[in-house]
Short mmCIF file of C-alpha atoms and ligand atoms in Angstrom, two decimals:
data_model
loop_
_atom_site.label_atom_id
_atom_site.label_comp_id
_atom_site.label_asym_id
_atom_site.label_seq_id
_atom_site.Cartn_x
_atom_site.Cartn_y
_atom_site.Cartn_z
CA MET A 1 -6.74 21.37 26.58
CA PHE A 2 -8.95 24.15 27.41
CA LYS A 3 -12.42 23.35 28.91
CA LEU A 4 -14.65 26.26 29.00
CA SER A 5 -16.55 26.87 32.67
CA GLU A 6 -20.31 26.60 32.67
CA GLU A 7 -20.28 30.31 33.19
CA GLN A 8 -17.93 31.06 30.23
CA GLN A 9 -20.09 28.77 27.98
CA GLU A 10 -23.25 30.57 29.28
CA ILE A 11 -21.43 34.01 28.15
CA VAL A 12 -20.69 32.58 24.75
CA GLU A 13 -24.28 31.68 24.05
CA LEU A 14 -25.53 34.90 25.26
CA VAL A 15 -23.16 36.97 23.19
CA ARG A 16 -23.57 34.76 20.19
CA GLU A 17 -27.34 34.98 20.28
CA TYR A 18 -27.09 38.77 20.46
CA ALA A 19 -24.36 39.05 17.90
CA THR A 20 -26.40 36.85 15.34
CA ASP A 21 -29.81 38.20 15.94
CA LYS A 22 -28.84 42.14 16.47
CA ILE A 23 -25.36 42.91 15.36
CA ALA A 24 -24.86 40.77 12.15
CA PRO A 25 -28.01 42.23 10.46
CA LEU A 26 -26.53 45.71 10.91
CA ALA A 27 -22.77 45.02 9.88
CA GLU A 28 -23.10 45.76 6.24
CA GLU A 29 -25.27 49.03 6.89
CA ILE A 30 -22.58 50.20 9.34
CA ASP A 31 -19.71 49.39 7.05
CA HIS A 32 -21.47 50.94 3.85
CA GLU A 33 -22.49 54.27 5.86
CA GLY A 34 -19.06 54.24 8.02
CA ARG A 35 -21.31 55.06 10.98
CA PHE A 36 -20.52 54.17 14.45
CA PRO A 37 -22.55 51.41 16.00
CA ARG A 38 -24.16 53.05 18.88
CA GLU A 39 -26.93 50.67 19.10
CA ASN A 40 -24.51 47.82 19.62
CA ILE A 41 -22.72 49.51 22.30
CA GLU A 42 -25.82 50.30 24.21
CA GLY A 43 -27.04 46.86 24.01
CA LEU A 44 -23.90 45.27 25.08
CA THR A 45 -23.89 47.72 27.86
CA GLU A 46 -27.27 46.44 28.84
CA MET A 47 -26.24 43.03 29.12
CA GLY A 48 -23.39 43.88 31.20
CA PHE A 49 -20.55 42.95 28.55
CA MET A 50 -18.99 46.70 28.66
CA GLY A 51 -18.07 45.95 32.28
CA LEU A 52 -16.97 42.38 31.51
CA CYS A 53 -13.94 42.10 33.36
CA ILE A 54 -14.50 44.94 36.02
CA PRO A 55 -14.96 44.09 39.44
CA GLU A 56 -18.55 43.82 40.76
CA GLU A 57 -18.02 46.66 43.33
CA TYR A 58 -17.19 49.21 40.30
CA GLY A 59 -20.30 47.96 38.48
CA GLY A 60 -18.91 45.22 36.27
CA ILE A 61 -19.40 41.56 36.24
CA GLY A 62 -15.88 40.47 37.07
CA MET A 63 -15.17 37.80 34.50
CA ASP A 64 -11.65 36.48 33.56
CA GLU A 65 -9.20 37.14 30.60
CA LEU A 66 -10.47 34.12 28.48
CA THR A 67 -14.07 35.34 28.87
CA LYS A 68 -12.96 38.71 27.39
CA SER A 69 -11.48 36.86 24.18
CA LEU A 70 -14.42 34.54 23.81
CA VAL A 71 -16.87 37.74 23.78
CA ILE A 72 -14.51 39.55 21.27
CA ILE A 73 -14.50 36.47 19.04
CA GLU A 74 -18.22 36.23 18.81
CA LEU A 75 -18.60 39.92 18.23
CA ALA A 76 -16.02 39.78 15.50
CA LYS A 77 -17.79 36.84 13.48
CA ALA A 78 -20.69 39.33 13.19
CA CYS A 79 -19.12 42.73 13.07
CA ALA A 80 -15.45 43.43 13.31
CA SER A 81 -16.04 47.20 13.94
CA THR A 82 -17.89 46.47 17.03
CA ALA A 83 -15.46 43.86 18.09
CA VAL A 84 -12.45 46.60 18.00
CA ILE A 85 -14.66 49.34 19.64
CA VAL A 86 -15.06 46.81 22.53
CA ASP A 87 -11.44 45.35 22.66
CA VAL A 88 -9.87 49.11 22.98
CA HIS A 89 -12.53 49.62 25.67
CA TYR A 90 -11.41 46.45 27.54
CA LEU A 91 -7.77 47.52 27.02
CA VAL A 92 -8.39 50.84 28.67
CA SER A 93 -10.52 49.36 31.53
CA ASP A 94 -7.76 47.03 32.01
CA ILE A 95 -5.12 49.61 32.42
CA ILE A 96 -7.21 51.62 34.67
CA MET A 97 -7.98 48.35 36.86
CA HIS A 98 -4.44 47.39 37.18
CA MET A 99 -2.46 50.79 37.21
CA ALA A 100 -5.12 53.09 38.79
CA ASN A 101 -5.35 54.28 42.46
CA GLU A 102 -8.57 53.75 44.44
CA GLU A 103 -10.03 57.28 43.39
CA GLN A 104 -9.38 56.88 39.99
CA LYS A 105 -11.00 53.33 39.92
CA SER A 106 -13.95 54.90 41.71
CA LYS A 107 -14.54 57.28 39.05
CA TYR A 108 -13.60 55.80 35.93
CA LEU A 109 -14.56 51.95 36.26
CA PRO A 110 -18.27 52.54 36.72
CA MET A 111 -18.23 55.07 33.72
CA ALA A 112 -16.76 52.09 31.78
CA ALA A 113 -19.29 49.68 32.89
CA GLU A 114 -22.02 52.05 31.78
CA GLY A 115 -20.59 51.89 28.43
CA LYS A 116 -18.64 55.29 28.25
CA LEU A 117 -15.81 54.43 25.98
CA GLY A 118 -12.21 54.72 26.83
CA ALA A 119 -9.29 55.49 24.14
CA PHE A 120 -5.52 54.39 24.35
CA CYS A 121 -3.48 57.46 22.95
CA LEU A 122 0.02 56.17 22.32
CA THR A 123 0.76 56.52 18.74
CA GLU A 124 1.92 59.62 17.06
CA PRO A 125 2.69 60.59 13.62
CA GLY A 126 6.41 59.91 14.07
CA ALA A 127 5.74 57.10 16.62
CA GLY A 128 4.07 54.03 15.22
CA SER A 129 6.28 50.93 15.32
CA ASP A 130 8.95 52.94 17.40
CA ALA A 131 6.37 53.77 20.20
CA GLY A 132 9.36 54.99 22.16
CA GLY A 133 9.84 57.94 19.48
CA LEU A 134 6.70 59.86 20.75
CA ARG A 135 7.14 63.61 21.13
CA THR A 136 4.03 64.71 23.38
CA LYS A 137 5.29 66.39 26.28
CA ALA A 138 3.85 66.91 29.93
CA VAL A 139 5.51 69.66 31.78
CA LYS A 140 5.08 70.06 35.52
CA ASN A 141 3.40 73.46 36.39
CA GLY A 142 2.47 73.92 40.17
CA ASN A 143 0.48 70.91 41.05
CA ASP A 144 -0.62 70.30 37.40
CA TYR A 145 0.82 69.18 34.22
CA ILE A 146 0.65 70.78 30.84
CA LEU A 147 0.25 68.43 27.84
CA ASN A 148 1.09 69.56 24.43
CA GLY A 149 1.31 67.22 21.35
CA GLN A 150 -0.48 65.36 18.71
CA LYS A 151 -1.80 61.75 18.68
CA CYS A 152 -3.14 59.81 15.69
CA PHE A 153 -4.80 56.68 14.66
CA ILE A 154 -6.74 56.73 18.05
CA THR A 155 -9.61 54.15 18.17
CA ASN A 156 -12.71 55.32 20.20
CA CYS A 157 -11.82 58.85 19.32
CA GLY A 158 -14.17 60.89 17.20
CA PRO A 159 -16.41 63.71 16.94
CA ASN A 160 -18.81 62.06 19.26
CA GLU A 161 -17.10 59.07 20.80
CA GLY A 162 -14.60 58.67 23.39
CA ASP A 163 -15.28 59.64 27.06
CA TYR A 164 -11.91 59.48 28.64
CA PHE A 165 -8.20 58.92 27.30
CA VAL A 166 -5.19 57.40 28.55
CA VAL A 167 -2.51 59.65 27.20
CA ILE A 168 1.34 58.71 27.00
CA ALA A 169 3.59 61.69 27.35
CA LEU A 170 7.20 62.38 27.91
CA THR A 171 7.75 63.73 31.33
CA ASP A 172 11.66 63.42 31.23
CA PRO A 173 12.88 63.34 27.52
CA GLU A 174 16.24 62.40 28.32
CA LYS A 175 15.15 58.99 29.58
CA LYS A 176 12.34 58.17 26.98
CA THR A 177 11.27 54.67 27.36
CA HIS A 178 13.57 53.87 30.23
CA GLY A 179 11.29 55.91 32.90
CA GLY A 180 10.88 59.04 30.67
CA MET A 181 7.19 58.58 30.02
CA THR A 182 4.13 58.96 32.01
CA ALA A 183 0.38 57.87 31.53
CA PHE A 184 -2.21 60.46 32.23
CA LEU A 185 -6.12 60.17 32.36
CA VAL A 186 -7.54 62.95 30.53
CA ASP A 187 -11.32 63.79 30.23
CA ARG A 188 -13.23 64.53 27.06
CA ASP A 189 -14.35 67.65 28.50
CA ASN A 190 -10.87 69.18 29.19
CA PRO A 191 -10.60 72.38 27.29
CA GLY A 192 -7.07 71.68 26.02
CA LEU A 193 -8.18 68.54 24.18
CA SER A 194 -9.61 68.31 20.64
CA ILE A 195 -10.39 65.78 18.07
CA GLY A 196 -8.69 66.38 14.71
CA LYS A 197 -9.26 64.57 11.54
CA THR A 198 -11.56 61.58 11.51
CA GLU A 199 -9.73 58.62 9.17
CA ASN A 200 -11.69 57.12 6.20
CA LYS A 201 -10.29 53.62 6.56
CA MET A 202 -10.15 50.60 4.28
CA GLY A 203 -12.20 48.37 6.82
CA ILE A 204 -13.45 48.39 10.39
CA LYS A 205 -15.42 51.34 8.97
CA GLY A 206 -17.77 51.67 12.05
CA SER A 207 -14.89 52.13 14.47
CA GLU A 208 -13.99 55.87 14.77
CA THR A 209 -10.24 56.46 14.47
CA SER A 210 -9.12 59.97 14.70
CA GLU A 211 -6.49 62.52 15.76
CA LEU A 212 -6.17 64.07 19.33
CA TRP A 213 -4.72 67.25 19.94
CA LEU A 214 -3.42 68.36 23.33
CA THR A 215 -2.92 72.10 23.37
CA ASP A 216 -1.91 73.47 26.92
CA CYS A 217 -3.97 70.77 28.20
CA ARG A 218 -3.92 71.23 31.79
CA VAL A 219 -4.45 68.23 34.14
CA PRO A 220 -4.15 67.84 37.85
CA GLU A 221 -1.19 65.83 39.44
CA THR A 222 -4.11 63.32 40.13
CA ALA A 223 -4.54 62.42 36.85
CA ILE A 224 -1.16 60.49 36.78
CA LEU A 225 -1.79 56.60 36.23
CA GLY A 226 0.80 54.87 38.41
CA LYS A 227 3.96 56.73 38.97
CA ILE A 228 5.96 59.32 37.02
CA GLY A 229 8.12 57.49 34.58
CA ASP A 230 5.85 54.43 34.40
CA GLY A 231 4.01 55.48 31.09
CA PHE A 232 6.02 53.31 28.73
CA LYS A 233 5.83 50.03 30.71
CA ILE A 234 1.97 50.71 31.32
CA ALA A 235 1.57 50.99 27.66
CA MET A 236 3.68 47.86 27.00
CA ILE A 237 1.62 45.80 29.51
CA GLY A 238 -1.62 47.32 28.38
CA LEU A 239 -0.55 46.11 24.86
CA ASP A 240 0.21 42.58 25.96
CA GLY A 241 -3.39 42.35 26.78
CA GLY A 242 -4.57 44.38 23.61
CA ARG A 243 -2.76 42.17 21.45
CA ILE A 244 -4.72 39.24 22.69
CA GLY A 245 -7.79 41.19 22.19
CA ILE A 246 -7.04 41.87 18.26
CA ALA A 247 -5.75 38.13 18.07
CA SER A 248 -9.29 37.37 19.27
CA GLN A 249 -10.83 39.58 16.96
CA ALA A 250 -8.82 38.05 13.96
CA VAL A 251 -9.88 34.51 15.04
CA GLY A 252 -13.60 35.90 14.98
CA ILE A 253 -13.09 37.39 11.56
CA ALA A 254 -11.64 33.94 10.32
CA GLU A 255 -14.51 32.02 11.87
CA GLY A 256 -17.06 34.14 10.15
CA ALA A 257 -15.34 33.85 6.74
CA LEU A 258 -14.84 30.07 6.93
CA ALA A 259 -18.55 29.78 7.74
CA GLU A 260 -19.59 32.01 4.76
CA ALA A 261 -17.12 29.86 2.48
CA VAL A 262 -18.53 26.76 3.50
CA LYS A 263 -22.07 27.79 3.09
CA TYR A 264 -21.46 29.36 -0.11
CA ALA A 265 -19.31 26.02 -1.54
CA GLY A 266 -22.42 23.87 -0.52
CA GLU A 267 -24.88 26.13 -2.49
CA ARG A 268 -22.86 27.11 -5.64
CA ILE A 269 -23.39 24.73 -8.48
CA GLN A 270 -20.88 24.63 -11.33
CA PHE A 271 -20.06 21.61 -13.60
CA GLY A 272 -23.28 19.96 -12.32
CA LYS A 273 -22.27 19.69 -8.65
CA PRO A 274 -21.66 22.14 -5.58
CA ILE A 275 -18.04 23.26 -5.90
CA ALA A 276 -17.79 21.94 -2.36
CA ALA A 277 -17.59 18.55 -3.97
CA ASN A 278 -14.05 19.59 -5.48
CA GLN A 279 -11.11 18.29 -3.39
CA GLY A 280 -8.99 21.35 -4.24
CA LEU A 281 -11.77 23.35 -2.51
CA GLN A 282 -12.05 20.86 0.56
CA TRP A 283 -8.23 21.30 0.71
CA TYR A 284 -8.70 25.13 1.06
CA ILE A 285 -11.35 24.58 3.66
CA ALA A 286 -9.02 22.29 5.52
CA GLU A 287 -6.05 24.77 5.62
CA MET A 288 -8.53 27.49 6.66
CA ALA A 289 -9.91 25.64 9.53
CA THR A 290 -6.68 24.32 10.77
CA ARG A 291 -5.01 27.74 10.85
CA THR A 292 -8.31 29.33 12.56
CA GLU A 293 -8.19 26.57 15.11
CA ALA A 294 -4.40 27.09 15.85
CA ALA A 295 -4.81 30.83 16.28
CA LYS A 296 -7.67 30.32 18.88
CA MET A 297 -5.47 27.89 20.84
CA LEU A 298 -2.70 30.52 21.11
CA VAL A 299 -5.24 33.12 22.13
CA TYR A 300 -6.63 30.81 24.88
CA GLU A 301 -3.01 30.29 26.21
CA ALA A 302 -2.09 33.87 26.11
CA ALA A 303 -5.40 34.65 27.95
CA ASP A 304 -4.79 31.82 30.47
CA LEU A 305 -1.16 33.18 31.14
CA ARG A 306 -2.46 36.69 31.81
CA GLU A 307 -5.18 35.64 33.92
CA ARG A 308 -2.81 33.63 36.04
CA GLY A 309 -0.63 36.70 36.34
CA GLU A 310 2.37 34.96 34.22
CA ASP A 311 4.51 36.85 31.63
CA CYS A 312 2.36 36.67 28.62
CA THR A 313 4.44 39.22 26.23
CA LYS A 314 5.65 36.46 23.94
CA VAL A 315 2.54 34.11 23.67
CA ALA A 316 0.54 37.48 23.29
CA ALA A 317 2.67 38.63 20.50
CA MET A 318 2.76 34.97 18.99
CA ALA A 319 -1.34 34.93 19.19
CA LYS A 320 -1.44 38.48 17.58
CA LEU A 321 1.09 37.50 14.78
CA PHE A 322 -0.39 34.07 13.99
CA ALA A 323 -4.26 35.18 14.06
CA GLY A 324 -3.67 38.32 11.97
CA GLU A 325 -2.05 36.42 9.34
CA ALA A 326 -4.37 33.52 9.73
CA ALA A 327 -7.46 35.88 9.34
CA CYS A 328 -5.94 37.41 6.01
CA PHE A 329 -5.15 33.96 4.76
CA VAL A 330 -8.53 32.67 5.68
CA THR A 331 -10.66 35.70 4.09
CA ASP A 332 -8.39 35.72 1.15
CA LEU A 333 -9.37 32.02 0.35
CA ALA A 334 -13.01 32.40 1.43
CA LEU A 335 -13.38 35.28 -1.23
CA GLN A 336 -11.54 33.18 -3.88
CA ILE A 337 -14.24 30.45 -3.23
CA HIS A 338 -16.77 33.04 -3.64
CA GLY A 339 -15.29 33.76 -7.13
CA GLY A 340 -16.60 36.92 -8.76
CA TYR A 341 -19.53 37.25 -6.14
CA GLY A 342 -16.97 37.49 -3.48
CA TYR A 343 -15.70 40.64 -5.03
CA MET A 344 -19.15 42.34 -4.85
CA LYS A 345 -20.37 44.12 -1.91
CA ASP A 346 -23.57 42.05 -1.97
CA TYR A 347 -21.73 39.16 -0.19
CA ALA A 348 -20.52 39.62 3.51
CA ILE A 349 -17.03 38.23 2.50
CA GLU A 350 -16.02 41.68 0.55
CA ARG A 351 -16.26 43.35 4.20
CA MET A 352 -14.45 40.71 5.97
CA TYR A 353 -11.49 40.61 3.60
CA ARG A 354 -11.15 44.53 4.18
CA ASP A 355 -11.60 44.21 7.95
CA ALA A 356 -9.09 41.19 8.34
CA ARG A 357 -6.32 43.54 6.86
CA ILE A 358 -6.25 45.97 9.87
CA THR A 359 -5.34 42.89 12.32
CA ARG A 360 -1.89 42.39 10.97
CA ILE A 361 -1.20 46.15 11.62
CA TYR A 362 -2.76 47.67 14.57
CA GLU A 363 -1.60 46.90 18.39
CA GLY A 364 1.80 46.43 16.78
CA THR A 365 2.45 45.03 13.07
CA SER A 366 3.25 41.49 12.42
CA GLU A 367 6.94 42.81 12.02
CA VAL A 368 6.73 44.14 15.46
CA GLN A 369 5.31 40.88 17.13
CA LYS A 370 8.26 39.11 15.36
CA MET A 371 10.71 41.67 17.14
CA VAL A 372 9.07 40.87 20.44
CA ILE A 373 8.92 37.04 20.15
CA ALA A 374 12.53 37.00 18.93
CA ARG A 375 13.80 39.09 21.95
CA SER A 376 11.79 36.87 24.06
CA VAL A 377 13.15 33.76 22.70
CA MET A 378 16.60 35.01 22.48
CA LYS A 379 16.54 36.80 25.85
CA ARG A 380 17.73 40.17 25.03
N1 CAA B 1 6.08 44.53 29.53
C1 CAA B 1 6.59 45.20 30.45
N2 CAA B 1 7.73 45.97 30.27
C2 CAA B 1 7.91 46.23 29.03
C3 CAA B 1 7.51 45.42 27.83
C4 CAA B 1 6.41 44.53 28.34
N3 CAA B 1 5.65 43.87 27.31
N4 CAA B 1 8.14 45.50 26.74
C5 CAA B 1 8.91 46.42 27.32
N5 CAA B 1 8.97 46.77 28.39
C6 CAA B 1 10.02 47.50 29.25
C7 CAA B 1 11.43 47.02 28.99
O1 CAA B 1 11.54 46.16 29.89
C8 CAA B 1 12.39 48.24 29.26
O2 CAA B 1 12.39 48.55 30.59
P1 CAA B 1 13.72 49.28 31.33
O3 CAA B 1 13.46 50.70 30.88
O4 CAA B 1 13.33 48.97 32.78
O5 CAA B 1 14.85 48.63 30.70
C9 CAA B 1 11.47 49.44 28.54
O6 CAA B 1 10.10 48.86 28.61
C10 CAA B 1 11.97 49.84 27.08
O7 CAA B 1 11.74 48.53 26.27
P2 CAA B 1 12.51 48.24 24.98
O8 CAA B 1 13.90 48.76 25.02
O9 CAA B 1 12.15 46.92 24.54
O10 CAA B 1 11.81 49.41 24.00
P3 CAA B 1 11.86 49.66 22.58
O11 CAA B 1 11.92 50.91 22.32
O12 CAA B 1 13.04 48.67 21.78
O13 CAA B 1 10.67 49.16 22.02
C11 CAA B 1 8.51 47.80 21.02
C12 CAA B 1 9.92 47.74 22.00
C13 CAA B 1 8.15 46.39 21.34
C14 CAA B 1 9.08 47.65 19.55
C15 CAA B 1 7.74 48.84 21.23
O14 CAA B 1 8.18 50.05 20.90
C16 CAA B 1 6.19 48.40 20.49
O15 CAA B 1 5.46 47.63 21.00
N6 CAA B 1 6.00 49.05 19.31
C17 CAA B 1 4.58 48.81 18.81
C18 CAA B 1 3.66 49.91 19.34
C19 CAA B 1 2.37 49.15 19.06
O16 CAA B 1 1.82 48.17 19.22
N7 CAA B 1 1.42 50.21 18.84
C20 CAA B 1 -0.09 50.08 18.77
C21 CAA B 1 -0.89 51.12 19.23
S1 CAA B 1 -2.17 50.97 20.09
C22 CAA B 1 -3.26 50.63 18.78
O17 CAA B 1 -3.03 50.12 17.51
C23 CAA B 1 -4.65 50.31 19.24
C24 CAA B 1 -5.67 50.32 18.29
O18 CAA B 1 -6.02 51.22 17.70
C25 CAA B 1 -6.54 49.04 18.12
#
């Protein structure tokens, strides 16, 4: 059984208070206008949360993996867009913390703690679930590498957002996933980097998602993260953590939707009594609460494994699979409980329902998580 430390509880209370007072009241407007919630990121930076797991010597507050999940859960209850912006930022900080050399850490980690956003650039038009199918190339040229290619669906990448990019590119196309890819750190002001189309999404509309073009993008050898050929493994290890983050986002959305459903069911009178008095509805609530709690326990277990440096690939995939499915189940029933009103934009549940849907897709679809789990269980 997980018992939060006093420090973890304090952080949960702090972030919950901030999310309830400042973030939640803006969520509807951010969704409606599809605008980036800059003020939320600034507020979270002031409170130290953008550098949550970054060691103190680099300007962070040095917390652990579970706390990261706790923060994302609280943010997602209030605003799923803000939660994914922070989650991807954590994913990139985490890759830099674990894979970068001292010089790179000294440059990028203080930037991250100051709220400058990182983006993770793996996906390409022809390389979604099959991440190994990417075509962006990095060719050696003297002491530099020249990158050419197109990335898509990149979170924290937009006309005004995204300060540094972890880009995965082929350095040895023959070897592909088995040592043929390398990770590079590319700065926003690199003249070879440009932002393409920004997507108009169904949900998480405050999070910017864009194409990234690399056109004769010259980076020095010192931009390599880890070693030449480490790129695919860096991406996969990063995604193990990222999946725990998205599972946390899904748990937060589910908790938020459950609370909305309980509130509405207590207030809505039909046939002379609150609809909450109906056993059929109570069974909905019981099922929603059980799945949400079970998803949370998987998140806690995965975060705990990762914190202890143990193999978390399987449990992270289980958490992502189960939590994503649970978030969609819970938001669907919560909307059902709201009846016709739930279909209207006047109620938060309409946004939550749309926001939940992506948690079964990004950071690996539910089907990819099943591949990862089955391979791990069957040891192949
Ligand atoms: N940790 C460490 N190493 C790993 C690993 C892990 N979790 N997973 C794979 N590897 C290693 C393998 O051991 C293998 O190493 P060797 O070369 O030494 O043998 C190598 O990587 C290749 O592995 P596979 O043969 O298993 O690779 P594959 O081509 O079969 O792909 C996959 C496996 C799991 C399906 C992978 O392609 C995948 O995860 N796809 C989904 C991609 C994804 O999640 N994209 C999300 C994009 S980011 C995003 O969505 C962010 C956002 O906006 C919120």
